[in-house]
């Protein structure tokens, strides 16, 4: 098996390679790998179970649209604000696995509390932990750990989301060389209205290959300070207890010692911090989904219609079983990705994006179904269901909208196949000189036509063998579909987002399935088949449904679907030209 350093399980799938040692065997429990850390986690979980000394009131947070100071003080007292900060600076120094587990329960308890912790620990503090100088860490981390100051992370702008490379805010060096002068606007900044230190980004002039170019740089700003203004906060659909602010930088002077990382290398800071943020969202959305399934099951058992509990209706059973199987897969991904993040050897950026996309889509679906099962009660206060629906919606937008992340997953995934196929294309220009390359390629194509090139080289229980067969088959099909798309569209593939989206959806399903199979195999080895029958059922249901979704995406990737895609683009142009819905009124002349 190859060394995992720098490898990505998902990138391998696009090339028909299965790096099974990134997912198999399934990670051991935290209690086994780090007993001391697991005790800290259990202590934090107990504080969550007691609703933080009885201070958590989700209905109040929602109505008042804020989290009060006494709640923040309680979070600090129990250690929640220092979870990602090293012990040397007064924090708990939790691993990515431990932090994810705590965040999972915190977000399930209250979505706004989850957002508050995620911004402070997973973004603001994390940026300094990862890229701060010794002086910056000494200055800020102890205060962040105790809650003396709150942290924030300001990347998004009015015209720019998570695309750090193209932000509009600027930073120019002062004449005396002691300050950077920032100008720009930042939008939707969590904790921005009361943070004491904010990691932010602006374009700076740097020398690259002999040319002056604009590249983002990360800075630490220290409100309140001249040139910094909180232009306002936003009233929102959901997560109303957390506060998002608009920040204005008007000739804001930032000392040169407050550059975070290196000048011109802020993109790297943004990417690595956002990876951590996506893992956090995977954890929070998974926890939220599990809580909703429990709530749904209990409600369906107690609600009687037509003489029977809702739980006895097959349609209700379909909803609950499907959500539970998907939650099992999401939970399985959380265990794998948080371990990859803790080990920090492999490239887990695509896996973090996959986890975030899968889990955020899932929690929205679960909240929507909870409202549906609750009926009229799902739509009104004081029942919690309508609030849970509102709270869940933002997750598909946070840390990169799911549409953008699907493009990110696929475009990164196809890079290696594209390079390989480019070599073949170049060789075709001089076929005799490059006969060896062409013959090797031709042989591999013939071989792939008759055999499955993808192999999952792990031992599985007989009850899971059918899932190995389909996993290998679907991985080979992803490779073939990727190659076909590249050959057909060449450089224009980056603009064929319908195709890119379909490739990403297949990769998402395959990674989720691999984690689910790995976890189930581990449970069988630990406890025996007879004791994990329920988990095997979950695995079986998820793998079957996942396979059907893959088949649907493959059908959409077929060549004849391009005619329908042309029709989709044509209709979209009609709507654009008409400036909206254009058919005549169906009832009046």
XYZ file of C-alpha atoms in Angstrom:
589
model
C 0.000 0.000 0.000
C 1.292 3.505 -0.786
C 2.389 5.944 1.859
C -0.572 8.202 2.709
C 1.459 11.424 2.817
C -0.081 13.920 0.407
C -2.597 11.395 -0.923
C -6.313 12.062 -1.292
C -8.781 9.180 -1.300
C -11.198 11.157 -3.457
C -8.628 12.299 -6.001
C -7.622 8.682 -6.396
C -11.200 7.681 -7.231
C -11.257 9.926 -10.304
C -8.213 8.019 -11.604
C -9.675 4.618 -10.727
C -7.294 4.254 -7.775
C -8.535 3.177 -4.346
C -6.198 4.261 -1.542
C -7.899 2.000 0.973
C -5.404 2.624 3.772
C -6.823 6.158 4.080
C -10.218 4.726 5.074
C -9.532 1.133 6.172
C -9.363 -0.014 8.887
C -11.883 2.287 10.474
C -10.312 4.562 13.142
C -10.360 3.323 16.710
C -12.402 5.086 19.364
C -10.881 8.077 21.099
C -11.074 6.177 24.396
C -8.596 3.672 22.954
C -6.214 6.090 21.262
C -6.116 8.917 23.803
C -7.791 8.136 27.120
C -6.750 11.460 28.668
C -8.310 13.464 25.855
C -11.470 11.370 25.909
C -11.954 12.300 29.587
C -11.775 15.992 28.672
C -14.308 15.429 25.902
C -16.702 13.645 28.251
C -16.474 16.517 30.706
C -17.423 18.983 27.972
C -20.240 16.722 26.796
C -21.617 16.611 30.329
C -21.742 20.417 30.351
C -23.738 20.236 27.109
C -26.098 17.628 28.566
C -26.841 19.980 31.468
C -27.544 22.719 28.908
C -24.551 24.705 30.142
C -25.805 25.064 33.702
C -29.346 25.524 32.443
C -28.505 28.661 30.440
C -29.256 27.297 26.959
C -32.658 28.560 25.847
C -32.964 28.211 22.069
C -36.360 29.870 21.912
C -34.984 32.896 23.803
C -31.892 33.116 21.574
C -34.156 33.060 18.529
C -36.578 35.683 19.818
C -33.958 38.079 21.209
C -31.560 37.458 18.294
C -28.498 37.290 20.502
C -26.507 35.069 22.841
C -26.216 36.861 26.158
C -22.967 37.551 27.998
C -23.744 35.102 30.808
C -23.929 32.268 28.272
C -20.579 33.284 26.775
C -19.070 33.429 30.245
C -20.354 29.909 30.931
C -18.851 28.664 27.660
C -15.522 30.131 28.687
C -15.742 28.731 32.231
C -16.268 25.192 30.965
C -13.401 25.480 28.477
C -15.357 25.581 25.209
C -13.639 28.750 23.962
C -10.183 27.228 24.292
C -10.820 23.888 22.630
C -8.546 24.498 19.626
C -5.890 26.490 21.510
C -2.642 24.800 22.698
C -2.251 24.071 26.389
C 0.818 26.301 26.479
C -1.510 29.248 25.934
C -4.221 28.151 28.357
C -6.363 26.101 25.975
C -7.459 22.474 25.933
C -5.532 21.639 22.727
C -8.105 19.139 21.523
C -7.292 17.102 18.451
C -9.478 17.516 15.378
C -11.287 14.295 16.337
C -12.014 15.441 19.866
C -13.076 18.931 18.784
C -15.386 17.485 16.133
C -17.045 15.225 18.699
C -17.715 18.101 21.097
C -18.921 20.377 18.335
C -21.302 17.688 17.104
C -23.161 17.766 20.423
C -22.923 21.542 20.874
C -24.526 22.197 17.480
C -27.230 19.594 18.143
C -28.035 21.380 21.414
C -28.426 24.760 19.736
C -27.481 25.840 16.217
C -26.595 29.408 17.220
C -24.295 28.165 19.973
C -22.676 25.922 17.384
C -22.073 28.853 15.045
C -20.686 30.980 17.872
C -18.213 28.280 18.941
C -17.321 27.463 15.347
C -16.447 31.067 14.522
C -14.436 31.616 17.696
C -12.639 28.252 17.884
C -12.708 26.843 14.370
C -11.995 30.037 12.425
C -10.711 33.005 14.438
C -8.563 31.180 16.992
C -7.625 28.432 14.531
C -6.121 30.939 12.092
C -3.746 32.192 14.777
C -2.921 28.660 15.968
C -2.038 27.584 12.425
C -0.264 30.684 11.115
C 0.417 33.071 13.991
C 3.952 34.052 14.963
C 5.164 33.272 18.478
C 4.469 36.884 19.424
C 0.957 36.803 17.960
C 0.151 33.551 19.723
C 1.442 34.847 23.054
C -0.536 38.051 22.691
C -3.893 36.635 21.619
C -4.346 32.958 22.365
C -4.474 33.201 26.193
C -7.164 35.891 25.938
C -9.107 33.882 23.370
C -8.934 30.744 25.540
C -10.486 32.489 28.533
C -13.025 34.484 26.543
C -11.427 37.785 27.593
C -11.640 38.571 23.882
C -13.633 36.855 21.149
C -12.235 35.865 17.782
C -13.689 36.324 14.305
C -12.774 35.576 10.706
C -13.522 38.113 7.972
C -13.169 36.842 4.413
C -16.545 37.259 2.686
C -17.264 40.485 0.803
C -20.354 41.890 -0.955
C -19.262 40.408 -4.299
C -16.986 37.601 -3.113
C -17.889 34.505 -1.084
C -15.237 31.932 -0.205
C -13.105 32.829 -3.245
C -10.169 34.239 -1.287
C -8.068 34.645 -4.412
C -10.283 37.410 -5.811
C -11.234 39.526 -2.801
C -11.584 43.263 -3.429
C -10.303 44.683 -0.118
C -6.836 46.235 -0.507
C -3.845 46.783 1.721
C -0.984 49.162 0.905
C 2.154 49.706 2.922
C 2.520 53.098 4.623
C 5.283 55.512 3.638
C 7.215 54.761 6.827
C 6.824 51.001 6.300
C 5.294 50.495 9.770
C 1.682 49.889 8.836
C -0.525 48.344 6.222
C -3.490 50.545 5.293
C -6.649 48.508 4.646
C -9.722 49.559 2.693
C -12.743 47.436 1.921
C -15.974 45.868 3.124
C -16.534 42.487 4.766
C -19.958 40.883 4.966
C -21.732 38.257 7.137
C -18.915 38.211 9.713
C -19.834 36.065 12.726
C -18.955 37.689 16.077
C -17.637 40.649 14.072
C -19.551 43.179 16.155
C -17.849 42.212 19.420
C -14.621 40.443 18.498
C -11.350 41.647 19.984
C -9.228 40.159 17.208
C -10.267 39.401 13.642
C -8.375 37.429 11.021
C -9.073 39.209 7.733
C -7.795 39.324 4.165
C -6.854 41.988 1.638
C -5.016 42.176 -1.678
C -1.385 43.285 -1.503
C 1.150 44.175 -4.178
C 3.875 41.504 -4.389
C 6.626 40.473 -6.786
C 6.042 37.182 -8.617
C 8.413 35.992 -11.359
C 9.673 39.501 -11.921
C 6.196 41.060 -12.133
C 4.164 43.103 -9.653
C 0.861 41.350 -9.009
C -1.968 41.442 -6.490
C -2.119 38.560 -4.030
C -4.188 38.181 -0.825
C -2.529 38.583 2.549
C -3.964 37.680 5.946
C -3.957 40.258 8.745
C -4.986 40.446 12.383
C -6.997 43.552 13.227
C -7.770 44.689 16.771
C -11.123 46.456 17.239
C -11.887 49.047 18.331
C -9.384 51.037 16.311
C -9.576 54.094 14.004
C -10.680 53.148 10.498
C -12.625 50.103 11.693
C -16.407 50.339 11.721
C -19.227 47.914 12.360
C -21.655 49.153 9.715
C -24.476 47.045 11.061
C -25.737 43.573 11.860
C -28.259 41.464 9.972
C -31.655 40.065 10.836
C -31.706 36.527 9.516
C -33.892 33.592 8.545
C -32.241 31.305 11.084
C -29.368 30.945 13.591
C -30.705 34.202 15.012
C -28.877 33.849 18.304
C -25.559 34.238 16.504
C -24.781 37.651 15.061
C -23.333 38.429 11.639
C -21.980 41.898 10.972
C -20.894 44.104 8.093
C -17.430 45.541 8.647
C -15.942 48.600 6.946
C -12.215 49.293 6.635
C -11.519 52.946 5.861
C -7.775 53.668 5.838
C -7.493 51.194 8.689
C -3.896 51.073 9.938
C -2.665 47.572 10.778
C 0.872 47.245 12.225
C 3.217 45.219 9.991
C 3.719 42.784 12.857
C 0.019 41.882 12.510
C 0.491 40.141 9.170
C -0.716 36.578 9.662
C 1.654 34.225 7.876
C 3.500 35.720 4.920
C 2.705 38.702 2.703
C 1.036 37.515 -0.488
C 0.246 34.053 0.890
C -3.118 34.673 2.457
C -4.823 32.232 0.108
C -3.062 29.353 1.830
C -4.229 30.665 5.208
C -7.820 30.896 3.982
C -7.822 27.418 2.432
C -6.455 25.629 5.480
C -8.731 27.449 7.909
C -11.773 26.769 5.711
C -10.868 23.063 5.606
C -11.111 23.034 9.385
C -14.383 24.959 9.169
C -15.852 22.401 6.772
C -14.956 19.575 9.143
C -16.701 21.539 11.889
C -19.825 21.846 9.738
C -19.776 18.124 8.978
C -19.743 17.466 12.717
C -22.469 19.974 13.540
C -24.801 18.918 10.726
C -24.319 15.246 11.579
C -25.183 15.921 15.206
C -28.208 17.972 14.172
C -29.472 15.218 11.890
C -29.116 12.542 14.562
C -31.064 14.699 17.019
C -33.808 15.335 14.438
C -34.143 11.602 13.701
C -34.618 10.887 17.417
C -37.178 13.675 17.666
C -38.964 12.451 14.521
C -39.118 8.867 15.755
C -40.569 9.881 19.109
C -43.133 12.192 17.525
C -44.199 9.568 14.971
C -44.655 7.003 17.737
C -46.911 9.274 19.779
C -48.925 10.928 17.020
C -51.980 8.840 16.103
C -53.810 9.336 12.793
C -56.562 7.110 11.342
C -56.276 4.876 14.394
C -52.537 4.151 14.076
C -49.310 5.862 15.124
C -47.561 7.638 12.263
C -44.601 5.324 12.836
C -46.638 2.391 11.468
C -47.205 4.060 8.100
C -44.832 2.839 5.407
C -44.221 6.333 4.036
C -43.095 7.487 7.479
C -40.902 4.408 7.756
C -39.325 5.244 4.384
C -38.501 8.736 5.551
C -37.029 7.668 8.890
C -35.095 4.697 7.537
C -33.583 6.697 4.674
C -32.524 9.548 6.933
C -31.041 7.141 9.486
C -29.029 5.278 6.857
C -27.711 8.563 5.465
C -26.914 9.784 8.992
C -24.957 6.564 9.577
C -22.915 7.368 6.457
C -22.417 10.987 7.546
C -21.349 9.818 10.992
C -18.955 7.325 9.388
C -17.379 10.067 7.279
C -16.957 12.207 10.375
C -14.910 9.475 12.042
C -12.634 9.100 9.018
C -12.169 12.775 8.108
C -11.558 13.932 11.678
C -8.874 11.248 11.945
C -7.266 12.320 8.664
C -7.260 15.892 9.957
C -5.694 14.814 13.247
C -2.992 12.737 11.567
C -2.330 15.627 9.157
C -0.382 13.489 6.666
C -2.820 13.065 3.800
C -4.562 15.691 1.680
C -8.088 15.720 3.130
C -9.360 18.949 1.565
C -11.720 17.214 -0.872
C -12.967 14.874 1.839
C -13.760 17.879 4.083
C -15.721 19.451 1.232
C -17.561 16.166 0.596
C -18.463 15.803 4.264
C -19.745 19.350 4.438
C -21.855 19.005 1.288
C -23.327 15.634 2.276
C -24.096 16.528 5.893
C -25.511 20.002 5.216
C -27.838 18.676 2.509
C -28.875 15.928 4.905
C -29.684 18.092 7.925
C -31.853 20.334 5.734
C -33.708 17.276 4.434
C -34.162 15.954 7.976
C -35.485 19.285 9.277
C -37.875 19.550 6.320
C -39.210 16.031 6.906
C -39.616 16.758 10.619
C -41.847 19.715 9.743
C -43.801 17.529 7.316
C -44.376 14.761 9.850
C -45.365 17.296 12.514
C -47.967 18.764 10.153
C -49.499 22.027 11.375
C -47.409 21.873 14.537
C -44.335 21.914 12.325
C -45.225 25.364 11.047
C -45.985 27.306 14.204
C -44.426 28.415 17.480
C -43.905 27.451 20.259
C -43.064 24.098 18.703
C -39.331 23.947 17.813
C -39.711 22.420 14.349
C -40.032 25.608 12.294
C -37.004 27.093 14.069
C -34.964 23.957 13.417
C -35.845 24.186 9.730
C -34.773 27.826 9.611
C -31.578 27.117 11.531
C -30.561 24.246 9.258
C -30.762 26.182 5.996
C -27.567 28.222 6.338
C -25.325 25.162 6.422
C -25.617 24.651 2.661
C -24.173 28.168 2.221
C -21.587 28.415 5.047
C -17.888 27.785 4.252
C -18.542 27.646 0.520
C -21.950 27.085 -1.064
C -22.550 23.428 -1.886
C -22.721 24.177 -5.613
C -19.252 25.754 -5.501
C -17.881 22.910 -3.402
C -19.137 20.347 -5.909
C -17.206 22.199 -8.605
C -14.182 22.330 -6.279
C -14.356 18.568 -5.680
C -14.630 17.593 -9.325
C -12.152 20.075 -10.800
C -9.521 19.010 -8.291
C -10.390 15.373 -8.856
C -9.968 15.480 -12.634
C -6.567 17.182 -12.572
C -4.533 13.981 -12.583
C -6.583 12.205 -15.275
C -6.459 15.396 -17.363
C -2.649 15.489 -17.144
C -2.397 11.827 -18.112
C -4.708 12.283 -21.077
C -2.824 15.417 -22.113
C 0.292 13.274 -22.381
C -1.563 10.916 -24.704
C -2.846 13.829 -26.775
C 0.685 15.218 -27.122
C 1.973 11.774 -28.117
C -0.563 11.541 -30.937
C 1.185 14.420 -32.701
C 4.262 12.225 -33.197
C 2.899 8.681 -33.030
C 5.995 6.728 -34.041
C 8.285 8.493 -31.584
C 5.777 7.966 -28.764
C 4.642 4.465 -29.714
C 5.431 3.098 -26.238
C 3.151 5.584 -24.502
C 0.342 5.028 -26.987
C 0.561 1.257 -26.849
C 0.527 1.316 -23.039
C -2.521 3.552 -23.130
C -4.268 1.357 -25.705
C -3.556 -1.740 -23.622
C -4.950 -0.106 -20.485
C -8.128 0.889 -22.335
C -8.633 -2.677 -23.598
C -7.962 -4.055 -20.133
C -10.401 -1.628 -18.545
C -13.041 -2.612 -21.043
C -13.016 -6.244 -19.869
C -12.054 -5.966 -16.201
C -12.626 -3.679 -13.272
C -9.427 -1.663 -12.909
C -10.340 -0.458 -9.431
C -9.624 -2.867 -6.590
C -10.544 -2.510 -2.919
C -7.793 -4.620 -1.360
C -9.215 -5.186 2.126
C -10.743 -8.137 3.905
C -14.505 -7.859 4.269
C -17.095 -10.026 5.939
C -19.152 -12.062 3.414
C -22.220 -9.960 4.222
C -20.395 -6.904 2.814
C -18.828 -8.532 -0.257
C -21.584 -7.360 -2.590
C -20.809 -3.779 -1.609
C -17.137 -4.271 -2.526
C -18.206 -5.462 -5.982
C -20.355 -2.411 -6.643
C -17.848 -0.013 -5.088
C -15.118 -1.244 -7.441
C -17.481 -1.175 -10.394
C -18.676 2.360 -9.697
C -15.133 3.615 -9.109
C -14.112 2.269 -12.526
C -17.173 3.930 -14.025
C -16.216 7.258 -12.424
C -12.774 6.964 -14.000
C -14.275 6.161 -17.413
C -16.787 9.014 -17.156
C -14.026 11.413 -16.115
C -11.825 10.434 -19.057
C -14.739 10.665 -21.490
C -15.629 14.156 -20.228
C -12.036 15.372 -20.505
C -11.533 13.943 -24.002
C -14.812 15.348 -25.226
C -14.664 18.819 -23.718
C -10.891 19.353 -23.241
C -10.171 22.776 -21.710
C -13.824 23.782 -21.829
C -14.605 21.161 -19.182
C -14.208 23.822 -16.497
C -17.264 25.585 -17.956
C -19.420 22.452 -18.165
C -20.741 22.673 -14.653
C -23.601 20.216 -15.212
C -21.046 17.528 -16.050
C -18.711 18.615 -13.259
C -21.583 18.455 -10.764
C -22.480 14.903 -11.807
C -18.888 13.695 -11.468
C -18.711 15.308 -8.021
C -21.955 13.640 -6.938
C -20.568 10.224 -7.860
C -17.356 10.912 -5.930
C -19.373 12.052 -2.899
C -21.383 8.840 -2.927
C -18.278 6.663 -3.284
C -16.386 8.282 -0.429
C -19.434 8.098 1.840
C -19.904 4.453 0.900
C -16.255 3.571 1.578
C -16.451 5.100 5.064
C -19.719 3.296 5.778
C -18.385 -0.087 4.683
C -15.184 0.445 6.679
C -17.090 1.328 9.844
C -19.451 -1.638 9.508
C -16.581 -4.050 8.889
C -14.885 -2.733 12.027
C -18.037 -3.245 14.089
C -18.386 -6.805 12.801
C -14.771 -7.554 13.755
C -15.231 -6.101 17.243
C -18.644 -7.477 18.179
C -19.596 -10.201 15.707
C -22.370 -10.197 13.118
C -25.109 -11.179 15.571
C -24.508 -8.079 17.701
C -24.393 -5.491 14.907
C -27.328 -6.617 12.786
C -28.895 -3.152 12.959
C -25.723 -1.447 11.744
C -25.387 -3.963 8.915
C -28.954 -3.117 7.896
C -28.044 0.579 7.857
C -24.967 -0.135 5.760
C -26.958 -2.279 3.335
C -29.689 0.313 2.922
C -27.248 3.159 2.415
C -25.137 1.257 -0.116
C -28.192 0.236 -2.145
C -29.610 3.771 -2.224
C -26.164 5.220 -2.919
C -25.730 2.831 -5.847
C -29.053 3.961 -7.294
C -28.003 7.605 -7.016
C -24.728 6.798 -8.798
C -26.650 5.060 -11.584
C -28.808 8.156 -12.001
C -25.735 10.397 -12.281
C -24.148 8.031 -14.814
C -27.293 8.171 -16.923
C -27.090 11.966 -16.850
C -23.460 11.771 -18.002
C -24.419 9.762 -21.078
C -23.799 11.470 -24.397
C -27.474 11.741 -25.326
C -28.076 13.780 -22.161
C -26.107 16.619 -23.776
C -29.175 17.357 -25.910
C -31.220 17.880 -22.750
C -28.432 20.015 -21.291
C -28.585 22.154 -24.448
C -32.317 22.487 -23.894
C -31.743 23.506 -20.250
C -29.341 26.239 -21.341
C -31.763 27.375 -24.048
C -34.687 27.676 -21.624
C -32.471 29.560 -19.151
C -31.648 32.031 -21.952
C -35.374 32.491 -22.660
C -35.973 33.378 -19.017
C -33.009 35.751 -18.988
C -34.107 37.523 -22.174
C -37.661 37.863 -20.868
C -36.338 39.064 -17.496
C -38.352 36.376 -15.738
C -41.175 33.904 -16.298
C -42.438 34.513 -19.839
C -45.459 32.319 -20.835
C -48.836 34.040 -21.161
C -51.319 33.974 -18.301
C -52.991 30.564 -18.175
C -56.401 31.946 -17.178
C -56.770 35.580 -18.325
C -56.191 36.882 -21.847
